[in-house]
Amino acid sequence: HVEYFKYMVDLLRERGGENIQVFGGGGGVIIAPEIRELQDYGVARIYSPEDGQRMGLAGMIGEMVMRADLDLSAQAPADAAAVQGHTQAAWRALARLITALEAGKGSKALKNALAAAAKATHIPVVGITGTGGAGKSSLTDELIRRLRLDQGDALRVAVISIDPSRRKSGGALLGDRIRMNAIGPWQNGSRVFMRSLATRDFGSEISQALPDVVTACKAAGFDLIVVETSGIGQGDAAIVPLVDVPIYVMTPEFGAASQLEKIDMLDFAEFVAINKFDRKGASDALRDVAKQVQRNREAFKTPPAEMPVFGTMASRFNDDGVTALYQALLPRLAALGLKLGKSKLPQVATRHSTHQVAIVPGARVRYLADIADTVRAYKRHAIEQSRLARELQQLHASADMLLADDATRDGARSTVLRLAEAREARFDARAKRLLAMWPQMLKAYAGDEYVVKIRDKEIRTALTYTTLSGNKIRKVALPAFEDHGEILKWMMLDNVPGSFPYTAGTFAFKRENEDPTRMFAGEGDAFRTNKRFKLLSEGLPAKRLSTAFDSVTLYGNDPDLRPDIYGKVGNSGVNVATLDDMKVLYS
């Protein structure tokens, strides 16, 4: 952790991010001298267990927020030329310029210069809006992924993501970046710039600074700008005047078809994505929305199936519905001036997601409830059968006592036997079979050995264990029941090991020919761990190896001299970087 924190601070200094504060905490793992060393090196604060006891979680969070609350607008560039280009310095200048624009501190001269630079460009702006929770961020990420794959990662994209400010506290989550997996550096380096904005207002889904921010991104020279708004209601469409291509994202759960008449964005959106298309009623929703768009556009000569309405599943890898939306979007972007190369993605012949495989199929949505119902029904059946067994035993005993007491009392005895017959009819065959097995089971487990014949071979298992004190303890102790109801209830709900319902285990007896041994190892390289495995398994008839891998291997990284990787190579697990390492590990 010492090397990791220092490495992070060094990287921030190298890239001009000295203003970024680094906080940490490691329970009791980071000791007091290391805390002092790290804080002297440049880490803002390492919280110890004592800090947690003294300040509490809320206190630590409050201090972090207070110490990180720095106004960087004063460091914003004064010249529009500072944000032009795609170096780290230019992107850092753009980020600080956006901070100043959000705070309303950009000079009029700077804004005019940005506007002049932006006007000289032809950069299309895509606006993605929709209801809260519709999957706008995931869809944005998937569209960017396809653009980068399709165009060989040649285009530079700016993503402006807006989150709502809370009316009571004024804070904003700015959590859209959590869904972004395709914006990081690829082989060609960093190609996607992302910035989160808060609305800082309670009556709109966009920030008041958004027009200036879009202008700044155009002046910076990006090839494409994507704006994602916060969640909107039926009558919201504030994004439309600020973008070239508005996209509306919704889910199949919009209520009755008449609700579509109230959605303003269906009038303005050039493309509509019905996301989460694996949900129930998605196909009907696609049809209804397509018809509504057809009516809104008065395009009655165009079939609803040809309307720009797409069914997507942004959460699914390589979803063809998302690909269809992307491929429909490309010609529109090209018409707006986006310079596109030859497409590498194969054309899809659909407008919605196909091969919809739900995690739990519709017919099995209640599978947990079905399991619970089955278990409860079986237990009720077991209780009912045990009651019948008890009553049958009692009735037969009563009939025998009546016969022994007075042979002339046939009427009473006949009544008792008739009652027994009625219960016998409700007594199922399995319950009868279990009761019939009980005497044989008592005999089988009463001896010193349990004998099982498989084909012509007898397998004998000792039924007792002699302690160091010389006492014999039975491995399987049967209950001393005489009541048929209790016997049957025990056999149906507990039973011996290896017999249904396997409450006592799935095997009749534990293995005796080898001691339970956890041959667990993993540290350093494959050669060292292999020696450890041989030491643990030496002289034992079975080799049951359990391997711990280091975090570098588990995360799929190769060993590297980078401090954050180097310090974890072979730490708390074996490092395996190649197939040869794996062969050595178990050789």
Coordinates of N, CA and C in Angstrom, one line a residue, residues 488-567:
L488 N -42.0 -42.8 11.4 CA -42.2 -42.4 10.0 C -41.9 -40.9 9.8
K489 N -42.2 -40.1 10.8 CA -41.9 -38.7 10.7 C -40.4 -38.5 10.6
W490 N -39.6 -39.3 11.4 CA -38.2 -39.1 11.4 C -37.6 -39.6 10.1
M491 N -38.1 -40.7 9.6 CA -37.6 -41.3 8.3 C -37.9 -40.4 7.1
M492 N -39.0 -39.7 7.2 CA -39.4 -38.8 6.0 C -38.8 -37.4 6.1
L493 N -38.4 -37.0 7.3 CA -37.9 -35.6 7.5 C -36.4 -35.6 7.8
D494 N -35.8 -36.7 8.4 CA -34.4 -36.7 8.8 C -33.7 -37.9 8.1
N495 N -34.0 -39.1 8.5 CA -33.4 -40.3 8.0 C -31.9 -40.4 8.2
V496 N -31.4 -41.5 7.9 CA -29.9 -41.8 8.1 C -29.1 -41.1 7.0
P497 N -27.8 -40.9 7.2 CA -27.0 -40.3 6.2 C -27.0 -41.1 4.9
G498 N -27.1 -40.4 3.8 CA -27.1 -41.1 2.5 C -28.4 -41.5 2.0
S499 N -29.5 -41.1 2.8 CA -30.9 -41.5 2.4 C -31.7 -40.2 2.3
F500 N -32.7 -40.2 1.4 CA -33.6 -39.0 1.3 C -34.3 -38.7 2.6
P501 N -34.4 -37.5 3.0 CA -34.1 -36.2 2.3 C -32.6 -35.7 2.5
Y502 N -31.7 -36.6 2.9 CA -30.3 -36.3 3.0 C -30.0 -35.1 4.0
T503 N -30.8 -35.1 5.0 CA -30.6 -34.0 6.1 C -29.3 -34.3 6.8
A504 N -28.9 -35.5 6.9 CA -27.7 -35.9 7.7 C -26.5 -36.0 6.7
G505 N -26.7 -35.7 5.5 CA -25.6 -35.8 4.5 C -25.9 -36.7 3.3
T506 N -25.2 -36.4 2.2 CA -25.5 -37.2 1.0 C -24.8 -38.5 0.9
F507 N -23.8 -38.8 1.8 CA -23.1 -40.0 1.8 C -23.4 -40.8 3.1
A508 N -23.5 -42.1 2.9 CA -23.8 -42.9 4.1 C -22.8 -42.8 5.2
F509 N -21.5 -42.8 4.8 CA -20.4 -42.7 5.8 C -19.3 -41.8 5.2
K510 N -18.5 -41.3 6.1 CA -17.4 -40.5 5.7 C -16.2 -41.4 5.3
R511 N -15.4 -40.9 4.4 CA -14.3 -41.6 3.9 C -13.3 -41.8 5.1
E512 N -12.8 -43.1 5.2 CA -11.9 -43.4 6.2 C -10.5 -43.7 5.7
N513 N -10.3 -43.9 4.4 CA -9.0 -44.3 3.9 C -8.0 -43.1 3.8
E514 N -8.5 -41.9 4.0 CA -7.6 -40.7 4.0 C -8.1 -39.7 5.0
D515 N -7.1 -39.0 5.6 CA -7.5 -37.9 6.6 C -7.9 -36.7 5.8
P516 N -8.9 -35.9 6.4 CA -9.2 -34.7 5.7 C -8.1 -33.7 5.8
T517 N -7.6 -33.3 4.6 CA -6.4 -32.4 4.5 C -6.7 -31.3 3.5
R518 N -6.4 -30.1 3.9 CA -6.5 -29.0 2.9 C -5.1 -28.7 2.4
M519 N -4.9 -29.2 1.2 CA -3.6 -28.9 0.6 C -3.6 -27.6 -0.2
F520 N -3.6 -26.5 0.6 CA -3.8 -25.2 0.1 C -2.5 -24.5 0.1
A521 N -2.2 -23.9 -1.0 CA -0.9 -23.2 -1.1 C -1.0 -22.1 -2.3
G522 N -0.1 -21.2 -2.2 CA 0.0 -20.2 -3.3 C 0.8 -19.0 -2.8
E523 N 2.0 -18.9 -3.2 CA 2.8 -17.7 -2.9 C 4.0 -17.7 -3.8
G524 N 4.4 -16.5 -4.2 CA 5.6 -16.4 -5.1 C 5.3 -16.9 -6.5
D525 N 6.3 -17.6 -7.0 CA 6.1 -18.1 -8.4 C 5.7 -19.5 -8.4
A526 N 5.5 -20.1 -9.6 CA 4.9 -21.4 -9.8 C 5.9 -22.5 -9.2
F527 N 7.2 -22.3 -9.3 CA 8.2 -23.3 -8.8 C 8.0 -23.4 -7.2
R528 N 7.9 -22.2 -6.6 CA 7.9 -22.2 -5.1 C 6.6 -22.9 -4.6
T529 N 5.5 -22.5 -5.3 CA 4.2 -23.1 -4.9 C 4.2 -24.6 -5.2
N530 N 4.8 -25.1 -6.3 CA 4.8 -26.5 -6.6 C 5.6 -27.3 -5.5
K531 N 6.7 -26.7 -5.0 CA 7.4 -27.3 -3.9 C 6.5 -27.4 -2.7
R532 N 5.7 -26.4 -2.4 CA 4.8 -26.4 -1.3 C 3.7 -27.5 -1.4
F533 N 3.2 -27.6 -2.6 CA 2.2 -28.7 -2.9 C 2.8 -30.1 -2.6
K534 N 4.0 -30.3 -3.0 CA 4.6 -31.6 -2.8 C 4.8 -31.9 -1.4
L535 N 5.2 -30.8 -0.6 CA 5.4 -31.0 0.8 C 4.1 -31.3 1.5
L536 N 3.0 -30.7 1.1 CA 1.7 -30.9 1.7 C 1.1 -32.3 1.4
S537 N 1.4 -32.8 0.2 CA 0.7 -34.0 -0.2 C 1.7 -35.2 -0.1
E538 N 2.9 -35.0 0.5 CA 3.8 -36.1 0.6 C 3.3 -37.2 1.5
G539 N 3.3 -38.4 1.0 CA 2.9 -39.6 1.7 C 1.4 -39.8 1.8
L540 N 0.6 -39.0 1.2 CA -0.8 -39.1 1.2 C -1.3 -39.8 0.0
P541 N -2.3 -40.7 0.1 CA -2.8 -41.4 -1.1 C -3.5 -40.6 -2.1
A542 N -4.1 -39.5 -1.7 CA -4.9 -38.6 -2.6 C -4.2 -37.2 -2.7
K543 N -4.2 -36.7 -3.9 CA -3.7 -35.3 -4.1 C -4.9 -34.4 -4.3
R544 N -5.2 -33.6 -3.3 CA -6.4 -32.7 -3.4 C -5.9 -31.3 -3.2
L545 N -5.4 -30.7 -4.3 CA -4.7 -29.4 -4.2 C -5.7 -28.3 -4.3
S546 N -5.5 -27.2 -3.5 CA -6.3 -26.0 -3.6 C -5.3 -24.9 -3.7
T547 N -5.6 -24.0 -4.7 CA -4.6 -23.0 -5.1 C -5.1 -21.6 -4.8
A548 N -4.2 -20.8 -4.3 CA -4.5 -19.3 -4.1 C -3.6 -18.6 -5.2
F549 N -4.3 -17.8 -6.0 CA -3.6 -16.9 -7.0 C -3.5 -15.5 -6.5
D550 N -2.5 -14.8 -6.9 CA -2.4 -13.4 -6.5 C -3.3 -12.5 -7.3
S551 N -3.5 -11.3 -6.8 CA -4.5 -10.4 -7.4 C -4.1 -10.1 -8.8
V552 N -2.8 -10.0 -9.2 CA -2.4 -9.7 -10.5 C -2.9 -10.8 -11.5
T553 N -2.8 -12.1 -11.1 CA -3.3 -13.2 -11.9 C -4.8 -13.1 -12.0
L554 N -5.4 -12.9 -10.9 CA -6.9 -13.0 -10.9 C -7.5 -11.9 -11.7
Y555 N -6.8 -10.7 -11.8 CA -7.3 -9.6 -12.6 C -6.8 -9.7 -14.1
G556 N -6.1 -10.7 -14.4 CA -5.7 -10.9 -15.8 C -4.6 -10.0 -16.3
N557 N -3.7 -9.6 -15.3 CA -2.6 -8.7 -15.7 C -1.3 -9.5 -15.7
D558 N -0.3 -9.1 -16.5 CA 1.0 -9.7 -16.5 C 1.8 -9.0 -15.5
P559 N 2.8 -9.7 -14.9 CA 3.8 -9.0 -14.0 C 4.4 -7.8 -14.7
D560 N 4.6 -6.7 -13.9 CA 5.1 -5.5 -14.4 C 5.9 -4.8 -13.4
L561 N 6.8 -3.9 -13.8 CA 7.6 -3.1 -12.8 C 6.8 -1.9 -12.3
R562 N 5.6 -1.7 -12.8 CA 4.7 -0.6 -12.3 C 4.5 -0.9 -10.8
P563 N 4.7 0.1 -9.9 CA 4.6 -0.2 -8.5 C 3.3 -0.8 -8.0
D564 N 2.2 -0.4 -8.6 CA 0.9 -0.9 -8.2 C 0.8 -2.4 -8.6
I565 N 1.5 -2.9 -9.6 CA 1.5 -4.3 -9.9 C 2.6 -5.0 -9.3
Y566 N 3.8 -4.4 -9.3 CA 5.0 -5.1 -8.8 C 4.9 -5.6 -7.4
G567 N 4.3 -4.7 -6.6 CA 4.1 -5.0 -5.1 C 3.2 -6.1 -4.9

